[in-house]
GROMACS .gro file of N, CA and C in nm:
model
  423
    1MET      N    1  10.087 -11.614 -16.717
    1MET     CA    2  10.113 -11.711 -16.823
    1MET      C    3  10.102 -11.849 -16.754
    2GLU      N    4  10.042 -11.938 -16.823
    2GLU     CA    5  10.014 -12.074 -16.771
    2GLU      C    6  10.105 -12.171 -16.833
    3ASN      N    7  10.159 -12.261 -16.754
    3ASN     CA    8  10.245 -12.376 -16.807
    3ASN      C    9  10.373 -12.322 -16.878
    4PHE      N   10  10.433 -12.224 -16.830
    4PHE     CA   11  10.554 -12.165 -16.899
    4PHE      C   12  10.678 -12.249 -16.848
    5THR      N   13  10.734 -12.321 -16.931
    5THR     CA   14  10.847 -12.410 -16.894
    5THR      C   15  10.965 -12.388 -16.999
    6PRO      N   16  11.043 -12.283 -16.981
    6PRO     CA   17  11.138 -12.250 -17.076
    6PRO      C   18  11.258 -12.355 -17.085
    7ALA      N   19  11.294 -12.418 -16.972
    7ALA     CA   20  11.391 -12.509 -16.970
    7ALA      C   21  11.364 -12.637 -17.056
    8SER      N   22  11.241 -12.695 -17.024
    8SER     CA   23  11.195 -12.813 -17.097
    8SER      C   24  11.176 -12.782 -17.241
    9ALA      N   25  11.128 -12.661 -17.272
    9ALA     CA   26  11.104 -12.617 -17.414
    9ALA      C   27  11.240 -12.611 -17.482
   10ALA      N   28  11.333 -12.551 -17.424
   10ALA     CA   29  11.467 -12.536 -17.486
   10ALA      C   30  11.533 -12.675 -17.505
   11LEU      N   31  11.520 -12.762 -17.406
   11LEU     CA   32  11.573 -12.899 -17.422
   11LEU      C   33  11.504 -12.972 -17.536
   12GLY      N   34  11.371 -12.964 -17.543
   12GLY     CA   35  11.300 -13.025 -17.650
   12GLY      C   36  11.333 -12.976 -17.789
   13GLY      N   37  11.356 -12.837 -17.799
   13GLY     CA   38  11.403 -12.778 -17.921
   13GLY      C   39  11.542 -12.824 -17.959
   14LEU      N   40  11.626 -12.833 -17.861
   14LEU     CA   41  11.760 -12.887 -17.886
   14LEU      C   42  11.755 -13.030 -17.935
   15LEU      N   43  11.675 -13.112 -17.874
   15LEU     CA   44  11.662 -13.252 -17.923
   15LEU      C   45  11.607 -13.267 -18.063
   16ILE      N   46  11.509 -13.176 -18.092
   16ILE     CA   47  11.455 -13.182 -18.229
   16ILE      C   48  11.559 -13.140 -18.333
   17GLY      N   49  11.631 -13.025 -18.296
   17GLY     CA   50  11.734 -12.983 -18.388
   17GLY      C   51  11.848 -13.088 -18.406
   18LEU      N   52  11.884 -13.149 -18.298
   18LEU     CA   53  11.986 -13.255 -18.299
   18LEU      C   54  11.943 -13.379 -18.380
   19SER      N   55  11.818 -13.422 -18.372
   19SER     CA   56  11.775 -13.533 -18.447
   19SER      C   57  11.761 -13.493 -18.597
   20ALA      N   58  11.725 -13.379 -18.627
   20ALA     CA   59  11.724 -13.328 -18.767
   20ALA      C   60  11.866 -13.330 -18.831
   21ALA      N   61  11.954 -13.271 -18.745
   21ALA     CA   62  12.099 -13.263 -18.797
   21ALA      C   63  12.153 -13.399 -18.810
   22LEU      N   64  12.130 -13.490 -18.716
   22LEU     CA   65  12.183 -13.625 -18.730
   22LEU      C   66  12.127 -13.699 -18.853
   23LEU      N   67  11.999 -13.688 -18.880
   23LEU     CA   68  11.947 -13.745 -18.999
   23LEU      C   69  12.007 -13.690 -19.128
   24TRP      N   70  12.029 -13.560 -19.123
   24TRP     CA   71  12.091 -13.499 -19.240
   24TRP      C   72  12.235 -13.538 -19.268
   25VAL      N   73  12.307 -13.554 -19.160
   25VAL     CA   74  12.448 -13.594 -19.170
   25VAL      C   75  12.458 -13.741 -19.200
   26ALA      N   76  12.373 -13.822 -19.131
   26ALA     CA   77  12.386 -13.971 -19.152
   26ALA      C   78  12.332 -14.020 -19.281
   27LYS      N   79  12.212 -13.959 -19.324
   27LYS     CA   80  12.140 -14.009 -19.435
   27LYS      C   81  12.129 -13.911 -19.546
   28GLY      N   82  12.157 -13.787 -19.524
   28GLY     CA   83  12.137 -13.685 -19.626
   28GLY      C   84  11.987 -13.659 -19.651
   29ARG      N   85  11.903 -13.679 -19.551
   29ARG     CA   86  11.761 -13.670 -19.562
   29ARG      C   87  11.704 -13.559 -19.469
   30ILE      N   88  11.594 -13.499 -19.508
   30ILE     CA   89  11.527 -13.403 -19.438
   30ILE      C   90  11.432 -13.466 -19.338
   31ALA      N   91  11.430 -13.421 -19.212
   31ALA     CA   92  11.348 -13.478 -19.109
   31ALA      C   93  11.203 -13.417 -19.113
   32GLY      N   94  11.144 -13.430 -19.226
   32GLY     CA   95  11.002 -13.390 -19.236
   32GLY      C   96  10.916 -13.519 -19.219
   33ILE      N   97  10.833 -13.511 -19.115
   33ILE     CA   98  10.755 -13.628 -19.072
   33ILE      C   99  10.664 -13.675 -19.185
   34SER      N  100  10.598 -13.584 -19.250
   34SER     CA  101  10.507 -13.629 -19.352
   34SER      C  102  10.574 -13.698 -19.475
   35GLY      N  103  10.697 -13.648 -19.502
   35GLY     CA  104  10.775 -13.707 -19.606
   35GLY      C  105  10.826 -13.843 -19.567
   36ILE      N  106  10.868 -13.860 -19.439
   36ILE     CA  107  10.915 -13.983 -19.390
   36ILE      C  108  10.806 -14.088 -19.389
   37LEU      N  109  10.691 -14.049 -19.346
   37LEU     CA  110  10.574 -14.137 -19.338
   37LEU      C  111  10.530 -14.172 -19.485
   38GLY      N  112  10.519 -14.070 -19.564
   38GLY     CA  113  10.474 -14.094 -19.698
   38GLY      C  114  10.573 -14.180 -19.781
   39GLY      N  115  10.702 -14.180 -19.748
   39GLY     CA  116  10.801 -14.256 -19.818
   39GLY      C  117  10.806 -14.403 -19.780
   40LEU      N  118  10.724 -14.439 -19.675
   40LEU     CA  119  10.729 -14.582 -19.638
   40LEU      C  120  10.679 -14.667 -19.749
   41GLY      N  121  10.584 -14.623 -19.830
   41GLY     CA  122  10.533 -14.702 -19.929
   41GLY      C  123  10.620 -14.709 -20.058
   42ALA      N  124  10.733 -14.637 -20.059
   42ALA     CA  125  10.819 -14.620 -20.180
   42ALA      C  126  10.890 -14.757 -20.206
   43ARG      N  127  10.929 -14.826 -20.103
   43ARG     CA  128  10.991 -14.956 -20.110
   43ARG      C  129  11.126 -14.949 -20.195
   44ARG      N  130  11.199 -14.839 -20.175
   44ARG     CA  131  11.335 -14.832 -20.233
   44ARG      C  132  11.432 -14.912 -20.131
   45PRO      N  133  11.523 -14.981 -20.186
   45PRO     CA  134  11.614 -15.062 -20.102
   45PRO      C  135  11.684 -14.977 -20.006
   46GLY      N  136  11.679 -15.017 -19.874
   46GLY     CA  137  11.736 -14.949 -19.766
   46GLY      C  138  11.671 -14.824 -19.716
   47ASP      N  139  11.552 -14.793 -19.778
   47ASP     CA  140  11.478 -14.672 -19.741
   47ASP      C  141  11.374 -14.693 -19.636
   48VAL      N  142  11.329 -14.809 -19.621
   48VAL     CA  143  11.215 -14.833 -19.526
   48VAL      C  144  11.271 -14.844 -19.382
   49ALA      N  145  11.383 -14.908 -19.365
   49ALA     CA  146  11.431 -14.930 -19.225
   49ALA      C  147  11.449 -14.804 -19.150
   50TRP      N  148  11.520 -14.711 -19.207
   50TRP     CA  149  11.545 -14.577 -19.135
   50TRP      C  150  11.416 -14.503 -19.107
   51ARG      N  151  11.323 -14.507 -19.208
   51ARG     CA  152  11.200 -14.440 -19.196
   51ARG      C  153  11.115 -14.497 -19.086
   52ALA      N  154  11.107 -14.633 -19.078
   52ALA     CA  155  11.032 -14.697 -18.968
   52ALA      C  156  11.100 -14.676 -18.835
   53ALA      N  157  11.237 -14.679 -18.832
   53ALA     CA  158  11.308 -14.654 -18.707
   53ALA      C  159  11.280 -14.509 -18.650
   54PHE      N  160  11.272 -14.415 -18.737
   54PHE     CA  161  11.251 -14.277 -18.701
   54PHE      C  162  11.110 -14.266 -18.644
   55LEU      N  163  11.014 -14.323 -18.718
   55LEU     CA  164  10.872 -14.312 -18.664
   55LEU      C  165  10.850 -14.388 -18.539
   56VAL      N  166  10.908 -14.500 -18.519
   56VAL     CA  167  10.901 -14.581 -18.397
   56VAL      C  168  10.957 -14.501 -18.286
   57GLY      N  169  11.071 -14.434 -18.310
   57GLY     CA  170  11.134 -14.346 -18.212
   57GLY      C  171  11.046 -14.233 -18.163
   58LEU      N  172  10.973 -14.178 -18.263
   58LEU     CA  173  10.883 -14.066 -18.224
   58LEU      C  174  10.777 -14.116 -18.132
   59MET      N  175  10.723 -14.230 -18.161
   59MET     CA  176  10.624 -14.285 -18.069
   59MET      C  177  10.670 -14.341 -17.943
   60ALA      N  178  10.787 -14.401 -17.948
   60ALA     CA  179  10.841 -14.460 -17.827
   60ALA      C  180  10.899 -14.362 -17.723
   61ALA      N  181  10.948 -14.246 -17.773
   61ALA     CA  182  11.010 -14.149 -17.684
   61ALA      C  183  10.933 -14.109 -17.564
   62PRO      N  184  10.807 -14.066 -17.580
   62PRO     CA  185  10.731 -14.027 -17.461
   62PRO      C  186  10.705 -14.152 -17.368
   63LEU      N  187  10.684 -14.267 -17.424
   63LEU     CA  188  10.668 -14.386 -17.345
   63LEU      C  189  10.792 -14.411 -17.255
   64LEU      N  190  10.905 -14.402 -17.320
   64LEU     CA  191  11.025 -14.423 -17.243
   64LEU      C  192  11.049 -14.314 -17.140
   65TYR      N  193  11.014 -14.196 -17.178
   65TYR     CA  194  11.023 -14.084 -17.080
   65TYR      C  195  10.936 -14.108 -16.960
   66GLY      N  196  10.806 -14.153 -16.991
   66GLY     CA  197  10.716 -14.182 -16.880
   66GLY      C  198  10.760 -14.301 -16.800
   67ALA      N  199  10.825 -14.406 -16.862
   67ALA     CA  200  10.870 -14.517 -16.788
   67ALA      C  201  10.990 -14.479 -16.700
   68ALA      N  202  11.067 -14.377 -16.743
   68ALA     CA  203  11.178 -14.336 -16.661
   68ALA      C  204  11.141 -14.240 -16.548
   69GLY      N  205  11.011 -14.213 -16.532
   69GLY     CA  206  10.963 -14.130 -16.417
   69GLY      C  207  10.924 -13.997 -16.465
   70GLY      N  208  10.936 -13.954 -16.586
   70GLY     CA  209  10.897 -13.823 -16.627
   70GLY      C  210  10.750 -13.801 -16.632
   71ALA      N  211  10.700 -13.681 -16.599
   71ALA     CA  212  10.558 -13.655 -16.596
   71ALA      C  213  10.515 -13.620 -16.741
   72LEU      N  214  10.419 -13.703 -16.778
   72LEU     CA  215  10.360 -13.683 -16.910
   72LEU      C  216  10.240 -13.590 -16.896
   73PRO      N  217  10.223 -13.495 -16.991
   73PRO     CA  218  10.097 -13.410 -16.985
   73PRO      C  219   9.971 -13.488 -17.008
   74HIS      N  220   9.872 -13.450 -16.943
   74HIS     CA  221   9.738 -13.503 -16.979
   74HIS      C  222   9.678 -13.437 -17.095
   75SER      N  223   9.642 -13.515 -17.193
   75SER     CA  224   9.592 -13.468 -17.311
   75SER      C  225   9.442 -13.508 -17.334
   76ALA      N  226   9.356 -13.405 -17.335
   76ALA     CA  227   9.219 -13.435 -17.367
   76ALA      C  228   9.169 -13.330 -17.467
   77SER      N  229   9.090 -13.377 -17.556
   77SER     CA  230   9.036 -13.295 -17.664
   77SER      C  231   8.891 -13.293 -17.648
   78PRO      N  232   8.835 -13.174 -17.652
   78PRO     CA  233   8.687 -13.164 -17.653
   78PRO      C  234   8.617 -13.200 -17.787
   79ALA      N  235   8.701 -13.221 -17.885
   79ALA     CA  236   8.646 -13.253 -18.018
   79ALA      C  237   8.610 -13.400 -18.023
   80SER      N  238   8.502 -13.430 -18.109
   80SER     CA  239   8.463 -13.566 -18.124
   80SER      C  240   8.564 -13.643 -18.199
   81PRO      N  241   8.554 -13.775 -18.193
   81PRO     CA  242   8.649 -13.857 -18.280
   81PRO      C  243   8.631 -13.829 -18.431
   82ALA      N  244   8.512 -13.803 -18.473
   82ALA     CA  245   8.494 -13.776 -18.622
   82ALA      C  246   8.558 -13.642 -18.654
   83THR      N  247   8.557 -13.545 -18.565
   83THR     CA  248   8.609 -13.413 -18.594
   83THR      C  249   8.766 -13.433 -18.603
   84LEU      N  250   8.821 -13.516 -18.506
   84LEU     CA  251   8.966 -13.541 -18.505
   84LEU      C  252   9.014 -13.613 -18.635
   85ILE      N  253   8.935 -13.706 -18.683
   85ILE     CA  254   8.966 -13.780 -18.802
   85ILE      C  255   8.959 -13.690 -18.922
   86VAL      N  256   8.862 -13.609 -18.932
   86VAL     CA  257   8.855 -13.506 -19.047
   86VAL      C  258   8.976 -13.411 -19.038
   87ALA      N  259   9.001 -13.370 -18.921
   87ALA     CA  260   9.118 -13.274 -18.895
   87ALA      C  261   9.246 -13.335 -18.948
   88GLY      N  262   9.270 -13.465 -18.904
   88GLY     CA  263   9.385 -13.539 -18.949
   88GLY      C  264   9.399 -13.551 -19.096
   89LEU      N  265   9.285 -13.587 -19.160
   89LEU     CA  266   9.285 -13.600 -19.308
   89LEU      C  267   9.314 -13.466 -19.375
   90LEU      N  268   9.266 -13.353 -19.324
   90LEU     CA  269   9.287 -13.223 -19.379
   90LEU      C  270   9.435 -13.186 -19.359
   91VAL      N  271   9.491 -13.225 -19.247
   91VAL     CA  272   9.636 -13.194 -19.229
   91VAL      C  273   9.718 -13.276 -19.326
   92GLY      N  274   9.689 -13.405 -19.348
   92GLY     CA  275   9.759 -13.484 -19.447
   92GLY      C  276   9.740 -13.422 -19.582
   93PHE      N  277   9.619 -13.385 -19.617
   93PHE     CA  278   9.606 -13.322 -19.751
   93PHE      C  279   9.688 -13.195 -19.758
   94GLY      N  280   9.693 -13.113 -19.659
   94GLY     CA  281   9.765 -12.994 -19.661
   94GLY      C  282   9.912 -13.013 -19.675
   95THR      N  283   9.962 -13.118 -19.608
   95THR     CA  284  10.114 -13.146 -19.618
   95THR      C  285  10.152 -13.192 -19.760
   96ARG      N  286  10.062 -13.262 -19.819
   96ARG     CA  287  10.091 -13.298 -19.965
   96ARG      C  288  10.083 -13.175 -20.057
   97LEU      N  289   9.981 -13.095 -20.027
   97LEU     CA  290   9.961 -12.975 -20.107
   97LEU      C  291  10.078 -12.875 -20.090
   98GLY      N  292  10.125 -12.870 -19.972
   98GLY     CA  293  10.237 -12.776 -19.942
   98GLY      C  294  10.374 -12.834 -19.961
   99SER      N  295  10.381 -12.959 -20.012
   99SER     CA  296  10.503 -13.027 -20.032
   99SER      C  297  10.586 -13.034 -19.901
  100GLY      N  298  10.517 -13.057 -19.791
  100GLY     CA  299  10.595 -13.072 -19.664
  100GLY      C  300  10.514 -13.026 -19.553
  101CYS      N  301  10.567 -13.051 -19.433
  101CYS     CA  302  10.497 -13.016 -19.305
  101CYS      C  303  10.581 -12.919 -19.221
  102THR      N  304  10.534 -12.889 -19.100
  102THR     CA  305  10.603 -12.798 -19.024
  102THR      C  306  10.746 -12.844 -18.985
  103SER      N  307  10.763 -12.970 -18.972
  103SER     CA  308  10.895 -13.018 -18.931
  103SER      C  309  10.990 -13.006 -19.049
  104GLY      N  310  10.945 -13.042 -19.166
  104GLY     CA  311  11.031 -13.038 -19.281
  104GLY      C  312  11.062 -12.893 -19.328
  105HIS      N  313  10.956 -12.806 -19.329
  105HIS     CA  314  10.981 -12.670 -19.372
  105HIS      C  315  11.029 -12.583 -19.253
  106GLY      N  316  10.959 -12.595 -19.132
  106GLY     CA  317  10.986 -12.508 -19.026
  106GLY      C  318  11.117 -12.539 -18.958
  107VAL      N  319  11.155 -12.658 -18.939
  107VAL     CA  320  11.280 -12.692 -18.876
  107VAL      C  321  11.392 -12.702 -18.979
  108CYS      N  322  11.383 -12.793 -19.072
  108CYS     CA  323  11.494 -12.818 -19.163
  108CYS      C  324  11.504 -12.707 -19.268
  109GLY      N  325  11.397 -12.672 -19.331
  109GLY     CA  326  11.400 -12.573 -19.444
  109GLY      C  327  11.446 -12.440 -19.401
  110LEU      N  328  11.398 -12.396 -19.272
  110LEU     CA  329  11.448 -12.263 -19.237
  110LEU      C  330  11.599 -12.269 -19.188
  111ALA      N  331  11.639 -12.383 -19.143
  111ALA     CA  332  11.786 -12.404 -19.111
  111ALA      C  333  11.870 -12.391 -19.239
  112ARG      N  334  11.812 -12.429 -19.349
  112ARG     CA  335  11.882 -12.430 -19.476
  112ARG      C  336  11.859 -12.295 -19.546
  113LEU      N  337  11.787 -12.202 -19.486
  113LEU     CA  338  11.760 -12.074 -19.547
  113LEU      C  339  11.679 -12.085 -19.679
  114SER      N  340  11.590 -12.185 -19.684
  114SER     CA  341  11.512 -12.206 -19.799
  114SER      C  342  11.400 -12.100 -19.814
  115PRO      N  343  11.395 -12.019 -19.921
  115PRO     CA  344  11.289 -11.930 -19.941
  115PRO      C  345  11.144 -11.998 -19.944
  116ARG      N  346  11.143 -12.110 -20.005
  116ARG     CA  347  11.012 -12.184 -20.011
  116ARG      C  348  10.967 -12.226 -19.866
  117SER      N  349  11.062 -12.263 -19.786
  117SER     CA  350  11.028 -12.304 -19.656
  117SER      C  351  10.987 -12.185 -19.574
  118LEU      N  352  11.055 -12.069 -19.595
  118LEU     CA  353  11.013 -11.945 -19.523
  118LEU      C  354  10.872 -11.912 -19.558
  119THR      N  355  10.840 -11.921 -19.687
  119THR     CA  356  10.700 -11.889 -19.724
  119THR      C  357  10.607 -11.984 -19.664
  120ALA      N  358  10.632 -12.119 -19.671
  120ALA     CA  359  10.542 -12.218 -19.625
  120ALA      C  360  10.521 -12.205 -19.469
  121THR      N  361  10.634 -12.184 -19.393
  121THR     CA  362  10.625 -12.168 -19.255
  121THR      C  363  10.542 -12.041 -19.218
  122GLY      N  364  10.562 -11.934 -19.282
  122GLY     CA  365  10.482 -11.813 -19.266
  122GLY      C  366  10.335 -11.838 -19.284
  123LEU      N  367  10.306 -11.917 -19.392
  123LEU     CA  368  10.164 -11.943 -19.421
  123LEU      C  369  10.111 -12.044 -19.318
  124PHE      N  370  10.188 -12.144 -19.267
  124PHE     CA  371  10.141 -12.233 -19.155
  124PHE      C  372  10.110 -12.145 -19.041
  125MET      N  373  10.195 -12.055 -18.995
  125MET     CA  374  10.170 -11.978 -18.878
  125MET      C  375  10.053 -11.883 -18.894
  126ALA      N  376  10.033 -11.824 -19.011
  126ALA     CA  377   9.920 -11.729 -19.032
  126ALA      C  378   9.786 -11.811 -19.034
  127SER      N  379   9.790 -11.928 -19.094
  127SER     CA  380   9.664 -12.006 -19.092
  127SER      C  381   9.639 -12.060 -18.950
  128ALA      N  382   9.731 -12.091 -18.868
  128ALA     CA  383   9.717 -12.132 -18.731
  128ALA      C  384   9.655 -12.020 -18.646
  129ALA      N  385   9.708 -11.898 -18.666
  129ALA     CA  386   9.654 -11.793 -18.593
  129ALA      C  387   9.512 -11.758 -18.636
  130ALA      N  388   9.476 -11.767 -18.762
  130ALA     CA  389   9.349 -11.742 -18.817
  130ALA      C  390   9.247 -11.850 -18.756
  131THR      N  391   9.296 -11.973 -18.748
  131THR     CA  392   9.216 -12.081 -18.697
  131THR      C  393   9.180 -12.057 -18.552
  132VAL      N  394   9.278 -12.015 -18.476
  132VAL     CA  395   9.255 -11.985 -18.335
  132VAL      C  396   9.159 -11.869 -18.319
  133LEU      N  397   9.176 -11.765 -18.390
  133LEU     CA  398   9.095 -11.650 -18.384
  133LEU      C  399   8.949 -11.695 -18.419
  134VAL      N  400   8.925 -11.764 -18.521
  134VAL     CA  401   8.790 -11.804 -18.559
  134VAL      C  402   8.733 -11.905 -18.454
  135ALA      N  403   8.811 -12.005 -18.418
  135ALA     CA  404   8.754 -12.118 -18.333
  135ALA      C  405   8.734 -12.065 -18.183
  136ARG      N  406   8.828 -11.989 -18.134
  136ARG     CA  407   8.814 -11.949 -17.993
  136ARG      C  408   8.743 -11.818 -17.970
  137HIS      N  409   8.756 -11.725 -18.068
  137HIS     CA  410   8.708 -11.591 -18.035
  137HIS      C  411   8.582 -11.552 -18.116
  138LEU      N  412   8.561 -11.613 -18.229
  138LEU     CA  413   8.452 -11.576 -18.314
  138LEU      C  414   8.334 -11.680 -18.304
  139ILE      N  415   8.365 -11.808 -18.302
  139ILE     CA  416   8.256 -11.907 -18.287
  139ILE      C  417   8.251 -11.978 -18.155
  140GLY      N  418   8.366 -11.955 -18.070
  140GLY     CA  419   8.367 -12.002 -17.935
  140GLY      C  420   8.380 -12.146 -17.910
  141VAL      N  421   8.459 -12.219 -17.992
  141VAL     CA  422   8.470 -12.363 -17.974
  141VAL      C  423   8.567 -12.387 -17.865
   0.00000   0.00000   0.00000
């Protein structure tokens, strides 16, 4: 097995769960990233600041970790920029179609024992497995 890091994975999961729980307790909101990002345009009073702070925190956390001396993984994709843009748009379309993303359904929805989130997360995982099967084993990307 390559790059197996159970301690850092457990710590990361703990931090994700803690942030989702804190957002639920403090604001009564689900920590679904697509919903947080999509709600930035809503312009309801007091709703933009916490959404922006959450998203800035998501982007700043790895930078702060790196500045503190943590080793950041090297990320390189063999896909072209056009492929990545299309993939991102498809993900955005899918999160709207599925009324949420993996963070909203998979982390928060499953924690609330939501049947809809259980179904959505099962479908996310099945489509991910099918994508890997096709991309890596059938067409060899």
